[in-house]
């Protein structure tokens, strides 16, 4: 079945530690790829996106993500987490052959320990 | 001022009541969307509209209806609310073609 999978429901990291959030997709064609962040009580904000080209993309707030076609993955990384990064993170795919269709993963909730 | 606004932000209602959630945008986008968010399920698309005369069902449209009153306004209605429609509802907009979607702050709806 076509899907977007975020294997980690909840991750806890210490402030200053590195972070990697995983995202895998299962669609026949390479989709467009997005990471969104949702802070408590807020809507979703785009962190970064990948359409084509360089497979390492830089986003806002010091985040980056790497597209790996062979693994159907688009993992989000940050070298040093700040307490303000505590939020829920959603991976999403857009299907280029169906331009209304954007599918979201279930989300990963990030807790940052002092 | 926020580019995408939703009213109300919170609503508690009873089973069987009719509810309307409203979305307005000042981004000048043609495309508007309604999603619901449930814990552990992420966001799921309810309806989307590419312009005032173009409205389409999404993944989970049963029990919902929409109205695109103008380019800037897109309303979601629950004709007869039921408890499993308790969720966080988001409106989003995007420009023509593949662009990021911009989200409103959400409406938390509780159906008792």
Coordinates of C-alpha atoms in Angstrom, one line a residue:
Chain A
X1 CA 0.0 0.0 0.0
X2 CA 1.1 3.5 -0.7
X3 CA 2.2 5.3 2.5
X4 CA 4.3 7.7 4.4
X5 CA 6.0 6.1 7.5
X6 CA 7.5 7.9 10.4
X7 CA 8.7 4.9 12.5
X8 CA 9.3 6.9 15.7
X9 CA 6.2 8.2 17.5
X10 CA 8.2 10.0 20.2
X11 CA 11.9 10.9 20.5
X12 CA 13.6 12.4 23.5
X13 CA 17.0 14.1 23.1
X14 CA 19.1 16.3 25.3
X15 CA 19.6 19.9 24.5
X16 CA 22.8 20.2 22.4
X17 CA 22.6 16.7 21.1
X18 CA 22.2 15.8 17.4
X19 CA 18.8 14.7 16.0
X20 CA 17.6 12.5 13.2
X21 CA 14.0 11.9 12.4
X22 CA 13.2 9.2 10.0
X23 CA 10.7 9.2 7.1
X24 CA 10.1 6.5 4.5
X25 CA 7.6 6.5 1.7
X26 CA 6.3 3.9 -0.6
X27 CA 5.1 5.3 -3.9
X28 CA 6.0 4.2 -7.4
X29 CA 7.4 7.5 -8.6
X30 CA 9.7 9.8 -6.7
X31 CA 7.3 12.2 -4.9
X32 CA 7.9 15.7 -3.8
X33 CA 9.0 15.6 -0.2
X34 CA 8.4 18.0 2.7
X35 CA 9.0 18.3 6.4
X36 CA 6.7 20.4 8.5
X37 CA 6.9 21.3 12.2
X38 CA 3.9 21.9 14.5
X39 CA 4.5 23.7 17.7
X40 CA 2.0 23.3 20.5
X41 CA -1.2 25.2 19.6
X42 CA 0.1 26.2 16.3
X43 CA -0.5 25.3 12.7
X44 CA 2.1 23.6 10.5
X45 CA 5.2 25.4 9.3
X46 CA 7.3 24.2 6.4
X47 CA 10.9 23.4 7.4
X48 CA 12.2 22.3 4.0
X49 CA 11.2 20.6 0.8
X50 CA 12.8 18.5 -2.0
X51 CA 11.6 18.6 -5.5
X52 CA 14.7 17.6 -7.5
X53 CA 18.4 18.3 -7.7
X54 CA 20.8 18.2 -4.8
X55 CA 19.7 15.5 -2.4
X56 CA 20.8 17.3 0.7
X57 CA 18.5 20.2 1.3
X58 CA 18.8 23.0 3.9
X59 CA 15.8 24.4 5.7
X60 CA 15.0 26.9 8.3
X61 CA 16.0 26.8 12.0
X62 CA 19.2 24.9 11.2
X63 CA 17.5 21.7 9.9
X64 CA 18.5 19.7 6.9
X65 CA 17.2 16.6 5.2
X66 CA 18.7 14.1 2.8
X67 CA 16.8 12.3 0.1
X68 CA 18.0 8.7 -0.6
X69 CA 16.2 7.3 -3.6
X70 CA 17.6 3.8 -2.9
X71 CA 16.1 3.7 0.5
X72 CA 12.9 5.7 -0.3
X73 CA 13.8 7.9 2.7
X74 CA 13.9 11.6 3.5
X75 CA 15.4 11.9 7.0
X76 CA 15.5 15.1 8.9
X77 CA 18.6 16.1 10.8
X78 CA 19.9 18.8 13.1
X79 CA 23.4 18.8 14.5
X80 CA 22.5 20.5 17.9
X81 CA 19.0 20.6 19.2
X82 CA 17.7 23.6 21.1
X83 CA 14.9 23.5 23.7
X84 CA 12.7 25.5 21.3
X85 CA 12.8 22.6 18.8
X86 CA 10.4 20.6 21.0
X87 CA 7.4 20.1 18.7
X88 CA 5.8 17.5 16.5
X89 CA 7.3 16.9 13.1
X90 CA 5.5 15.7 10.0
X91 CA 6.9 14.2 6.9
X92 CA 4.7 14.7 3.8
X93 CA 4.9 13.6 0.2
X94 CA 3.3 15.2 -2.8
X95 CA 2.5 13.1 -5.8
X96 CA 3.6 14.9 -8.9
X97 CA 1.1 13.0 -11.1
X98 CA -1.8 14.0 -9.0
X99 CA -1.3 17.6 -7.9
X100 CA -4.0 17.7 -5.3
X101 CA -2.6 14.8 -3.4
X102 CA -0.4 15.4 -0.4
X103 CA 0.0 12.6 2.2
X104 CA 1.3 13.1 5.7
X105 CA 3.1 10.7 8.0
X106 CA 1.7 10.2 11.5
X107 CA 4.2 12.5 13.0
X108 CA 7.1 12.3 15.5
X109 CA 6.9 14.1 18.8
X110 CA 10.2 15.6 19.9
X111 CA 10.9 16.2 23.6
X112 CA 14.1 18.1 24.5
X113 CA 15.7 17.5 27.9
X114 CA 17.6 20.3 29.6
Chain B
X1 CA -1.8 39.7 10.7
X2 CA -1.9 35.9 10.0
X3 CA -2.2 34.9 6.3
X4 CA -4.5 32.0 7.0
X5 CA -7.1 32.4 9.7
X6 CA -9.6 30.0 11.1
X7 CA -12.7 30.6 13.2
X8 CA -13.6 29.5 15.7
X9 CA -10.3 28.3 17.3
X10 CA -12.2 26.0 19.7
X11 CA -15.7 24.6 19.6
X12 CA -17.6 22.2 21.8
X13 CA -20.9 20.9 20.4
X14 CA -23.3 18.1 20.8
X15 CA -24.1 15.1 18.7
X16 CA -26.5 16.0 15.9
X17 CA -25.7 19.7 15.7
X18 CA -24.7 21.5 12.6
X19 CA -21.3 23.1 12.7
X20 CA -19.5 25.4 10.3
X21 CA -15.8 26.0 10.4
X22 CA -14.5 29.0 8.5
X23 CA -11.2 29.7 6.8
X24 CA -10.0 33.0 5.3
X25 CA -6.7 33.8 3.6
X26 CA -5.0 36.9 2.5
X27 CA -2.3 35.2 0.4
X28 CA -4.1 35.4 -2.9
X29 CA -3.9 31.7 -3.4
X30 CA -6.3 29.8 -5.6
X31 CA -6.0 26.5 -3.8
X32 CA -7.5 25.8 -0.5
X33 CA -7.7 22.6 1.6
X34 CA -9.4 21.2 4.7
X35 CA -7.6 18.5 6.8
X36 CA -8.3 16.8 10.0
X37 CA -5.6 15.7 12.5
X38 CA -6.1 12.8 14.8
X39 CA -3.4 11.5 17.2
X40 CA -1.3 8.8 15.6
X41 CA -2.8 9.4 12.1
X42 CA -1.3 12.6 11.0
X43 CA -3.3 14.9 8.7
X44 CA -5.9 13.6 6.3
X45 CA -7.5 15.5 3.5
X46 CA -11.2 16.1 3.7
X47 CA -11.9 18.4 0.7
X48 CA -9.9 20.7 -1.6
X49 CA -10.7 23.4 -4.0
X50 CA -8.6 24.7 -6.9
X51 CA -10.8 27.7 -7.5
X52 CA -14.3 29.0 -6.6
X53 CA -16.0 26.6 -9.1
X54 CA -13.8 23.6 -8.5
X55 CA -14.4 21.5 -5.3
X56 CA -13.2 18.0 -4.8
X57 CA -13.5 15.3 -2.3
X58 CA -10.4 14.2 -0.4
X59 CA -9.6 11.0 1.4
X60 CA -12.2 11.3 4.1
X61 CA -15.1 13.4 2.9
X62 CA -18.1 11.4 4.3
X63 CA -20.0 13.4 6.9
X64 CA -18.6 16.8 5.7
X65 CA -19.4 19.4 3.1
X66 CA -17.7 22.5 2.0
X67 CA -18.4 25.9 0.4
X68 CA -16.0 28.1 -1.5
X69 CA -17.7 31.5 -1.1
X70 CA -14.9 33.5 -2.7
X71 CA -11.3 33.0 -3.6
X72 CA -10.3 33.9 -0.1
X73 CA -12.9 31.9 1.9
X74 CA -13.5 28.2 2.3
X75 CA -15.9 26.8 4.9
X76 CA -16.3 23.3 6.2
X77 CA -19.6 22.1 7.5
X78 CA -20.6 19.1 9.6
X79 CA -24.3 18.7 8.9
X80 CA -24.9 16.4 11.9
X81 CA -21.9 16.2 14.1
X82 CA -20.9 12.9 15.7
X83 CA -18.4 12.1 18.4
X84 CA -15.8 10.5 16.0
X85 CA -15.5 13.9 14.3
X86 CA -13.8 15.2 17.4
X87 CA -10.4 16.3 16.0
X88 CA -8.2 19.2 15.2
X89 CA -9.1 20.7 11.8
X90 CA -6.7 22.7 9.6
X91 CA -7.3 24.8 6.6
X92 CA -4.4 25.3 4.2
X93 CA -3.7 27.2 1.0
X94 CA -1.3 26.9 -1.9
X95 CA -0.5 28.6 -5.1
X96 CA -0.9 27.2 -8.6
X97 CA 1.2 24.1 -9.4
X98 CA 3.3 22.4 -6.8
X99 CA 4.0 24.7 -4.0
X100 CA 4.2 24.4 -0.2
X101 CA 0.9 24.6 1.6
X102 CA 0.4 27.3 4.2
X103 CA -1.6 26.2 7.2
X104 CA -4.0 28.1 9.5
X105 CA -3.7 27.7 13.3
X106 CA -6.4 25.0 13.5
X107 CA -9.8 24.6 15.0
X108 CA -10.2 22.2 17.9
X109 CA -13.6 20.6 17.7
X110 CA -15.2 18.4 20.4
X111 CA -18.4 16.6 19.7
X112 CA -20.1 15.3 22.9

